[in-house]
Amino acid sequence: MEIYLVGGAVRDHFLNIPIKEKDWVVVGATQKEMLAAGYQQVGKDFPVFLHPKTKEEYALARKERKVAKGYHGFEFDVTASVTLEEDLLRRDLTINAIAQNELGKIIDPYHGVEDLKNKILRHVSPAFVEDPVRILRVARFAARFSDFTVAEQTNELMKKMVQDGEVNALVAERVWKEFEKAMSEVAPWRFIEVLSDCGALPILFPIFDDKKIEVITCLKKISELTSDAFERIVLMMQSTNSLEAAEYLCARYRAPKPIFEMVKLVMQFKPVNGANEILNLLTSLDAFRREDRFKLFLKIGKTDQSNIEYLDGLLSAFNHIDKIALPNHFLSENHGKAIGEYIYKQRLEKLISFLTHHAFLS
C-alpha cells in the first residue's frame, strides 16, 4: 500500500497558499484492506474512506470510463492494480494532477508544476471532454487564480463539449454549487468570461449572457465592496434589470430561496414618503422580524449611490420604532388581531415623532 497527498493541497503548496484540507490517494490497496485498517467508508460512486484519527479523505486510486452523457455517466475501476499515474491521468487540470509521497517527493507526470509557474489552466488528457462539470471548474479556477489563462487547446475542448451537448446534461445542483463557489473568489467575473469564451454562458446562464458587459462591470465593482457570494449574486442579478429572468434562473438551478427574495426586494425597491408609506415599506421588508435580512437589504441597496441618504434615514427610523412593549392585558389572553393593530399604531406614532424631528430624504 502506498499513500500520496494529491490535488489542491499540493497545488496550493507551490502557490504559497494556506492549505485548507488534504486529500489522499491510496495505491495498491483494496476496499477490504482499508476497512480492516480502521478506515470508515463514505461515498456511493467509488470507495472513499475517512482516516480513523484525522478524518481526512483517502480514496483508492481509480480509473474511469465514460458510458453515458453527464456527470454521473462513468464506470470506475478501483482494483489494486491501478497506478498513481493512471489515477492522476483522469483528473481535470495539470495543476491538480500533482502528487507527493510520504517522504515529500513530488510526482508530476503531466507537468503541472510547469503550468503553475507559467500560470496556465490546462487539461490533463483528452478524457477531459467526458465530464461537463470540468467546464465549470475551469471557469471557477480562473475566478480564483485571476492571473492564470486557459490554455488554447483546453478552451477548444470546452467548445467541443458545448457543441456536443454535454453541457445540457449538467445537474442543476452541481451548476449552482460551482457558480456559488466562483462568486466568492477574488475575480468572480472571470467565471462569466471563461464560460462566454467557450460558448457555455448562453446555455447555462442566458440571463448573464444577454447583459454580459453590465454583469461583468457590476461584479468588478461589487467585488471591491464585499467578498460575500450571496451579496454578489443578488447584485449581478439586479444588474440585468430583469426580475423575470432572475426568477427563471433561481428556479432552474434550485437556488436557495433567500436569493430570489432579496433580488425581488432590491429590484422592486422605491423610496416612499410619509409615515404610513414608510411603515408599510418596513413591514413589507419584514424588517421587525428579520432584522439581519433588512440590514443586508440596506447594504445591497446602498451600492446605488443615490439611495444612501434615504436608506440611512430608513435605518434610523427603524431603530427608533423597533421595540414595542405590550400592555399586560395582551399577554394573558389571545388578542391576535388587536395586538397587531396596537403594534401598528404604536409604531406609527413613534415614526411620526421621528419624522417630526428629523429630515427624512426621499
Short mmCIF file of C-alpha atoms in Angstrom, two decimals:
data_model
loop_
_atom_site.label_atom_id
_atom_site.label_comp_id
_atom_site.label_asym_id
_atom_site.label_seq_id
_atom_site.Cartn_x
_atom_site.Cartn_y
_atom_site.Cartn_z
CA MET A 1 0.00 0.00 0.00
CA GLU A 2 1.33 3.43 -0.99
CA ILE A 3 -0.23 6.72 0.09
CA TYR A 4 0.11 10.05 -1.73
CA LEU A 5 -1.02 13.59 -1.00
CA VAL A 6 -2.79 14.88 -4.13
CA GLY A 7 -4.78 17.71 -5.66
CA GLY A 8 -5.35 21.11 -4.10
CA ALA A 9 -3.02 20.68 -1.13
CA VAL A 10 -0.01 20.02 -3.38
CA ARG A 11 -1.03 22.77 -5.82
CA ASP A 12 -1.53 25.36 -3.09
CA HIS A 13 1.81 24.48 -1.51
CA PHE A 14 3.55 25.55 -4.71
CA LEU A 15 1.46 28.74 -4.83
CA ASN A 16 2.22 29.57 -1.16
CA ILE A 17 -1.48 29.49 -0.35
CA PRO A 18 -2.63 28.22 3.08
CA ILE A 19 -3.79 24.61 2.78
CA LYS A 20 -7.40 24.21 3.93
CA GLU A 21 -7.78 20.45 3.53
CA LYS A 22 -5.80 17.45 2.40
CA ASP A 23 -6.87 14.69 0.02
CA TRP A 24 -5.01 11.40 -0.27
CA VAL A 25 -4.81 8.62 -2.85
CA VAL A 26 -4.08 5.04 -1.85
CA VAL A 27 -2.34 2.81 -4.42
CA GLY A 28 -2.16 -0.96 -4.20
CA ALA A 29 -4.91 -1.46 -1.63
CA THR A 30 -8.39 -2.95 -1.67
CA GLN A 31 -11.63 -1.86 -0.06
CA LYS A 32 -11.35 -4.81 2.36
CA GLU A 33 -7.83 -3.82 3.42
CA MET A 34 -8.87 -0.22 4.07
CA LEU A 35 -11.76 -1.30 6.29
CA ALA A 36 -9.50 -3.73 8.14
CA ALA A 37 -7.09 -0.85 8.84
CA GLY A 38 -9.86 1.08 10.57
CA TYR A 39 -10.85 3.49 7.79
CA GLN A 40 -14.55 4.39 7.52
CA GLN A 41 -16.05 4.17 4.03
CA VAL A 42 -18.11 7.05 2.65
CA GLY A 43 -19.40 7.85 -0.83
CA LYS A 44 -21.52 5.79 -3.18
CA ASP A 45 -19.91 6.11 -6.64
CA PHE A 46 -16.47 4.86 -5.63
CA PRO A 47 -14.72 3.93 -2.38
CA VAL A 48 -13.59 6.94 -0.34
CA PHE A 49 -12.51 6.44 3.25
CA LEU A 50 -12.08 8.63 6.31
CA HIS A 51 -8.88 8.23 8.28
CA PRO A 52 -9.67 6.77 11.73
CA LYS A 53 -7.89 9.66 13.51
CA THR A 54 -7.56 12.70 11.22
CA LYS A 55 -10.89 12.11 9.37
CA GLU A 56 -9.19 13.26 6.15
CA GLU A 57 -10.35 11.62 2.92
CA TYR A 58 -8.41 8.72 1.43
CA ALA A 59 -9.56 7.46 -1.98
CA LEU A 60 -8.48 4.29 -3.70
CA ALA A 61 -6.60 5.02 -6.91
CA ARG A 62 -9.07 4.69 -9.76
CA LYS A 63 -9.57 4.71 -13.50
CA GLU A 64 -12.86 5.73 -15.06
CA ARG A 65 -14.66 5.04 -18.33
CA LYS A 66 -17.36 7.15 -19.93
CA VAL A 67 -20.56 5.17 -20.56
CA ALA A 68 -23.25 7.90 -20.78
CA LYS A 69 -23.69 11.65 -21.00
CA GLY A 70 -23.47 13.88 -17.96
CA TYR A 71 -21.76 13.99 -14.59
CA HIS A 72 -22.88 10.51 -13.48
CA GLY A 73 -22.14 8.68 -16.75
CA PHE A 74 -18.99 6.83 -15.61
CA GLU A 75 -17.84 3.38 -14.62
CA PHE A 76 -14.92 3.08 -12.19
CA ASP A 77 -12.04 0.65 -11.77
CA VAL A 78 -10.67 0.75 -8.21
CA THR A 79 -8.73 -2.52 -8.20
CA ALA A 80 -5.33 -2.67 -6.52
CA SER A 81 -3.63 -2.75 -9.93
CA VAL A 82 -4.49 0.90 -10.75
CA THR A 83 -1.31 3.00 -10.70
CA LEU A 84 -0.79 6.54 -9.40
CA GLU A 85 -0.15 7.80 -12.94
CA GLU A 86 -3.44 6.28 -14.12
CA ASP A 87 -5.28 7.97 -11.24
CA LEU A 88 -3.69 11.36 -11.96
CA LEU A 89 -4.45 10.99 -15.68
CA ARG A 90 -8.20 11.11 -15.07
CA ARG A 91 -8.04 14.44 -13.19
CA ASP A 92 -9.22 17.71 -14.72
CA LEU A 93 -6.24 20.07 -14.83
CA THR A 94 -2.49 19.50 -14.74
CA ILE A 95 -2.17 21.80 -11.71
CA ASN A 96 -4.48 19.40 -9.84
CA ALA A 97 -2.64 16.27 -11.04
CA ILE A 98 0.47 16.60 -8.90
CA ALA A 99 1.19 14.15 -6.08
CA GLN A 100 3.58 13.98 -3.13
CA ASN A 101 4.69 10.78 -1.43
CA GLU A 102 5.20 10.26 2.29
CA LEU A 103 8.87 11.29 2.00
CA GLY A 104 7.99 14.60 0.35
CA LYS A 105 8.96 13.61 -3.19
CA ILE A 106 6.89 15.27 -5.94
CA ILE A 107 5.38 13.06 -8.65
CA ASP A 108 4.35 15.21 -11.62
CA PRO A 109 3.88 13.08 -14.75
CA TYR A 110 1.74 15.68 -16.57
CA HIS A 111 3.89 18.80 -15.93
CA GLY A 112 1.54 20.55 -13.54
CA VAL A 113 4.39 22.34 -11.74
CA GLU A 114 5.47 23.93 -15.02
CA ASP A 115 1.89 25.09 -15.70
CA LEU A 116 1.76 26.57 -12.19
CA LYS A 117 4.91 28.57 -12.92
CA ASN A 118 3.51 29.72 -16.27
CA LYS A 119 0.04 30.40 -14.79
CA ILE A 120 -1.83 28.16 -17.23
CA LEU A 121 -5.02 26.17 -16.73
CA ARG A 122 -4.51 23.12 -18.95
CA HIS A 123 -6.38 19.82 -19.24
CA VAL A 124 -4.52 16.63 -18.37
CA SER A 125 -5.75 14.42 -21.22
CA PRO A 126 -8.36 14.22 -23.98
CA ALA A 127 -10.59 12.46 -21.42
CA PHE A 128 -11.30 15.98 -20.13
CA VAL A 129 -14.25 16.13 -22.54
CA GLU A 130 -16.02 13.28 -20.78
CA ASP A 131 -17.08 15.31 -17.73
CA PRO A 132 -19.02 18.56 -18.37
CA VAL A 133 -18.51 19.72 -14.76
CA ARG A 134 -14.91 20.40 -15.76
CA ILE A 135 -16.05 23.39 -17.80
CA LEU A 136 -17.45 24.91 -14.63
CA ARG A 137 -14.35 24.01 -12.66
CA VAL A 138 -12.03 25.64 -15.18
CA ALA A 139 -14.14 28.80 -15.02
CA ARG A 140 -14.09 28.69 -11.23
CA PHE A 141 -10.32 28.23 -11.09
CA ALA A 142 -9.98 31.20 -13.44
CA ALA A 143 -12.00 33.21 -10.90
CA ARG A 144 -9.74 32.02 -8.08
CA PHE A 145 -6.42 32.42 -9.87
CA SER A 146 -7.21 35.59 -11.77
CA ASP A 147 -3.78 35.87 -13.43
CA PHE A 148 -3.99 32.36 -14.92
CA THR A 149 -5.06 31.88 -18.51
CA VAL A 150 -6.94 28.96 -20.04
CA ALA A 151 -4.77 27.03 -22.49
CA GLU A 152 -5.96 27.38 -26.09
CA GLN A 153 -6.25 23.61 -26.54
CA THR A 154 -8.30 23.35 -23.33
CA ASN A 155 -10.67 26.07 -24.48
CA GLU A 156 -11.11 24.23 -27.79
CA LEU A 157 -12.07 21.06 -25.91
CA MET A 158 -14.56 23.05 -23.84
CA LYS A 159 -16.09 24.44 -27.03
CA LYS A 160 -16.41 20.89 -28.38
CA MET A 161 -18.16 19.78 -25.20
CA VAL A 162 -20.66 22.62 -25.61
CA GLN A 163 -21.24 21.73 -29.25
CA ASP A 164 -21.70 18.05 -28.39
CA GLY A 165 -24.43 18.88 -25.88
CA GLU A 166 -22.52 17.72 -22.80
CA VAL A 167 -23.31 20.98 -21.00
CA ASN A 168 -27.04 20.33 -21.35
CA ALA A 169 -26.64 17.20 -19.23
CA LEU A 170 -25.28 19.05 -16.20
CA VAL A 171 -27.16 18.51 -12.93
CA ALA A 172 -28.81 21.71 -11.67
CA GLU A 173 -27.47 21.45 -8.11
CA ARG A 174 -23.89 20.99 -9.35
CA VAL A 175 -24.12 24.02 -11.63
CA TRP A 176 -25.34 26.18 -8.76
CA LYS A 177 -22.67 24.82 -6.41
CA GLU A 178 -19.84 25.69 -8.80
CA PHE A 179 -21.41 29.08 -9.60
CA GLU A 180 -21.79 29.93 -5.91
CA LYS A 181 -18.19 28.96 -5.19
CA ALA A 182 -16.95 31.05 -8.11
CA MET A 183 -18.84 34.08 -6.83
CA SER A 184 -16.79 34.01 -3.62
CA GLU A 185 -13.46 34.01 -5.46
CA VAL A 186 -11.18 37.03 -5.92
CA ALA A 187 -12.22 37.68 -9.52
CA PRO A 188 -15.76 36.28 -9.98
CA TRP A 189 -16.20 37.99 -13.36
CA ARG A 190 -13.61 35.59 -14.81
CA PHE A 191 -16.16 32.78 -14.32
CA ILE A 192 -18.50 34.63 -16.68
CA GLU A 193 -15.73 35.43 -19.17
CA VAL A 194 -14.46 31.84 -19.41
CA LEU A 195 -17.96 30.40 -19.88
CA SER A 196 -18.59 33.01 -22.55
CA ASP A 197 -15.34 32.21 -24.38
CA CYS A 198 -16.27 28.54 -24.76
CA GLY A 199 -19.93 29.18 -25.61
CA ALA A 200 -21.41 27.74 -22.41
CA LEU A 201 -22.72 31.01 -20.96
CA PRO A 202 -25.86 31.40 -23.14
CA ILE A 203 -26.80 27.79 -22.37
CA LEU A 204 -26.16 27.80 -18.63
CA PHE A 205 -26.78 31.45 -17.73
CA PRO A 206 -28.70 33.21 -20.51
CA ILE A 207 -29.65 36.00 -18.07
CA PHE A 208 -25.96 36.93 -17.80
CA ASP A 209 -25.17 36.39 -21.47
CA ASP A 210 -27.84 38.92 -22.51
CA LYS A 211 -26.29 41.60 -20.26
CA LYS A 212 -22.70 40.35 -20.14
CA ILE A 213 -20.98 43.76 -20.10
CA GLU A 214 -23.28 45.07 -17.35
CA VAL A 215 -22.85 41.91 -15.26
CA ILE A 216 -19.05 41.90 -15.52
CA THR A 217 -18.89 45.61 -14.70
CA CYS A 218 -21.15 45.02 -11.70
CA LEU A 219 -19.04 42.12 -10.42
CA LYS A 220 -15.83 44.11 -10.68
CA LYS A 221 -17.39 46.98 -8.75
CA ILE A 222 -19.09 44.93 -6.04
CA SER A 223 -16.03 42.71 -5.54
CA GLU A 224 -14.24 45.74 -4.14
CA LEU A 225 -17.00 46.15 -1.54
CA THR A 226 -17.80 42.59 -0.46
CA SER A 227 -16.47 39.05 -0.79
CA ASP A 228 -19.81 37.53 0.17
CA ALA A 229 -21.20 35.29 -2.59
CA PHE A 230 -24.83 35.94 -1.60
CA GLU A 231 -24.43 39.70 -1.97
CA ARG A 232 -22.53 39.39 -5.24
CA ILE A 233 -25.15 37.08 -6.75
CA VAL A 234 -28.02 39.38 -5.78
CA LEU A 235 -26.30 42.41 -7.25
CA MET A 236 -25.29 40.75 -10.51
CA MET A 237 -28.89 39.59 -10.97
CA GLN A 238 -30.05 43.12 -10.21
CA SER A 239 -27.70 44.46 -12.88
CA THR A 240 -29.66 42.56 -15.55
CA ASN A 241 -32.80 44.61 -14.76
CA SER A 242 -34.95 41.52 -15.39
CA LEU A 243 -36.84 40.14 -12.41
CA GLU A 244 -38.44 37.51 -14.65
CA ALA A 245 -35.07 36.24 -15.85
CA ALA A 246 -33.72 36.18 -12.29
CA GLU A 247 -36.72 34.16 -11.14
CA TYR A 248 -36.21 31.70 -14.01
CA LEU A 249 -32.53 31.25 -13.17
CA CYS A 250 -33.20 30.68 -9.46
CA ALA A 251 -35.91 28.15 -10.27
CA ARG A 252 -33.82 26.36 -12.89
CA TYR A 253 -30.91 25.78 -10.51
CA ARG A 254 -32.97 25.42 -7.34
CA ALA A 255 -31.17 28.34 -5.74
CA PRO A 256 -31.67 28.96 -2.02
CA LYS A 257 -34.96 30.77 -1.54
CA PRO A 258 -33.44 33.85 0.19
CA ILE A 259 -31.51 34.64 -3.00
CA PHE A 260 -34.57 35.44 -5.10
CA GLU A 261 -36.39 37.00 -2.16
CA MET A 262 -33.57 39.54 -1.83
CA VAL A 263 -33.32 40.07 -5.60
CA LYS A 264 -37.04 40.84 -5.67
CA LEU A 265 -36.79 43.27 -2.75
CA VAL A 266 -33.85 45.12 -4.24
CA MET A 267 -35.20 45.28 -7.80
CA GLN A 268 -38.68 46.42 -6.76
CA PHE A 269 -37.49 48.95 -4.17
CA LYS A 270 -38.78 52.52 -4.49
CA PRO A 271 -38.30 55.28 -1.87
CA VAL A 272 -41.56 56.38 -0.27
CA ASN A 273 -42.74 59.40 1.76
CA GLY A 274 -44.95 59.84 4.80
CA ALA A 275 -45.27 57.81 7.99
CA ASN A 276 -47.82 55.30 6.67
CA GLU A 277 -45.88 54.59 3.46
CA ILE A 278 -42.57 54.21 5.31
CA LEU A 279 -44.09 51.89 7.91
CA ASN A 280 -45.72 49.80 5.17
CA LEU A 281 -42.33 49.58 3.42
CA LEU A 282 -40.62 48.37 6.61
CA THR A 283 -43.42 45.84 7.10
CA SER A 284 -43.12 44.57 3.53
CA LEU A 285 -39.38 44.10 4.11
CA ASP A 286 -40.26 42.09 7.24
CA ALA A 287 -37.77 44.35 9.00
CA PHE A 288 -39.16 43.88 12.50
CA ARG A 289 -38.91 40.08 12.45
CA ARG A 290 -35.89 39.63 10.17
CA GLU A 291 -33.53 42.41 11.10
CA ASP A 292 -30.47 40.70 9.58
CA ARG A 293 -32.19 40.46 6.20
CA PHE A 294 -33.33 44.07 6.44
CA LYS A 295 -29.78 45.28 7.12
CA LEU A 296 -28.48 43.17 4.24
CA PHE A 297 -31.09 44.83 2.03
CA LEU A 298 -29.80 48.23 3.16
CA LYS A 299 -26.21 47.23 2.43
CA ILE A 300 -27.02 45.95 -1.04
CA GLY A 301 -29.29 48.89 -1.80
CA LYS A 302 -26.50 51.34 -0.98
CA THR A 303 -24.48 50.18 -3.96
CA ASP A 304 -26.69 52.65 -5.80
CA GLN A 305 -25.18 55.91 -4.51
CA SER A 306 -28.48 57.77 -4.94
CA ASN A 307 -30.06 55.57 -2.25
CA ILE A 308 -27.50 56.09 0.52
CA GLU A 309 -29.09 59.01 2.37
CA TYR A 310 -32.60 57.58 2.08
CA LEU A 311 -31.58 54.14 3.32
CA ASP A 312 -29.60 55.64 6.21
CA GLY A 313 -32.78 57.50 7.12
CA LEU A 314 -34.82 54.31 6.82
CA LEU A 315 -32.45 52.53 9.22
CA SER A 316 -32.68 55.42 11.71
CA ALA A 317 -36.48 55.28 11.53
CA PHE A 318 -36.39 51.52 12.05
CA ASN A 319 -34.15 51.84 15.11
CA HIS A 320 -36.47 54.47 16.53
CA ILE A 321 -39.65 52.37 16.32
CA ASP A 322 -38.46 48.79 16.56
CA LYS A 323 -39.20 47.85 20.19
CA ILE A 324 -42.86 47.94 21.24
CA ALA A 325 -43.90 46.89 24.78
CA LEU A 326 -47.30 45.21 25.02
CA PRO A 327 -49.72 46.10 27.86
CA ASN A 328 -50.19 43.35 30.45
CA HIS A 329 -53.76 42.52 29.40
CA PHE A 330 -52.49 41.50 25.96
CA LEU A 331 -50.11 38.97 27.49
CA SER A 332 -52.72 36.90 29.30
CA GLU A 333 -55.27 36.45 26.53
CA ASN A 334 -55.35 35.71 22.83
CA HIS A 335 -55.80 39.03 21.09
CA GLY A 336 -54.11 38.31 17.76
CA LYS A 337 -55.81 40.96 15.63
CA ALA A 338 -55.92 43.52 18.44
CA ILE A 339 -52.22 43.02 19.18
CA GLY A 340 -51.37 43.59 15.52
CA GLU A 341 -53.41 46.76 15.42
CA TYR A 342 -51.88 48.01 18.67
CA ILE A 343 -48.32 47.38 17.49
CA TYR A 344 -49.01 49.09 14.16
CA LYS A 345 -50.48 52.12 15.92
CA GLN A 346 -47.56 52.40 18.34
CA ARG A 347 -45.02 52.07 15.53
CA LEU A 348 -46.86 54.68 13.51
CA GLU A 349 -46.85 57.12 16.43
CA LYS A 350 -43.13 56.60 17.00
CA LEU A 351 -42.48 57.03 13.29
CA ILE A 352 -44.47 60.27 13.15
CA SER A 353 -42.45 61.54 16.14
CA PHE A 354 -39.23 60.58 14.36
CA LEU A 355 -40.24 62.29 11.11
CA THR A 356 -41.25 65.41 13.01
CA HIS A 357 -37.79 65.80 14.50
CA HIS A 358 -35.64 64.51 11.63
CA ALA A 359 -35.25 65.37 7.98
CA PHE A 360 -36.11 62.21 6.07
CA LEU A 361 -34.98 62.28 2.45
CA SER A 362 -36.95 60.60 -0.34
#
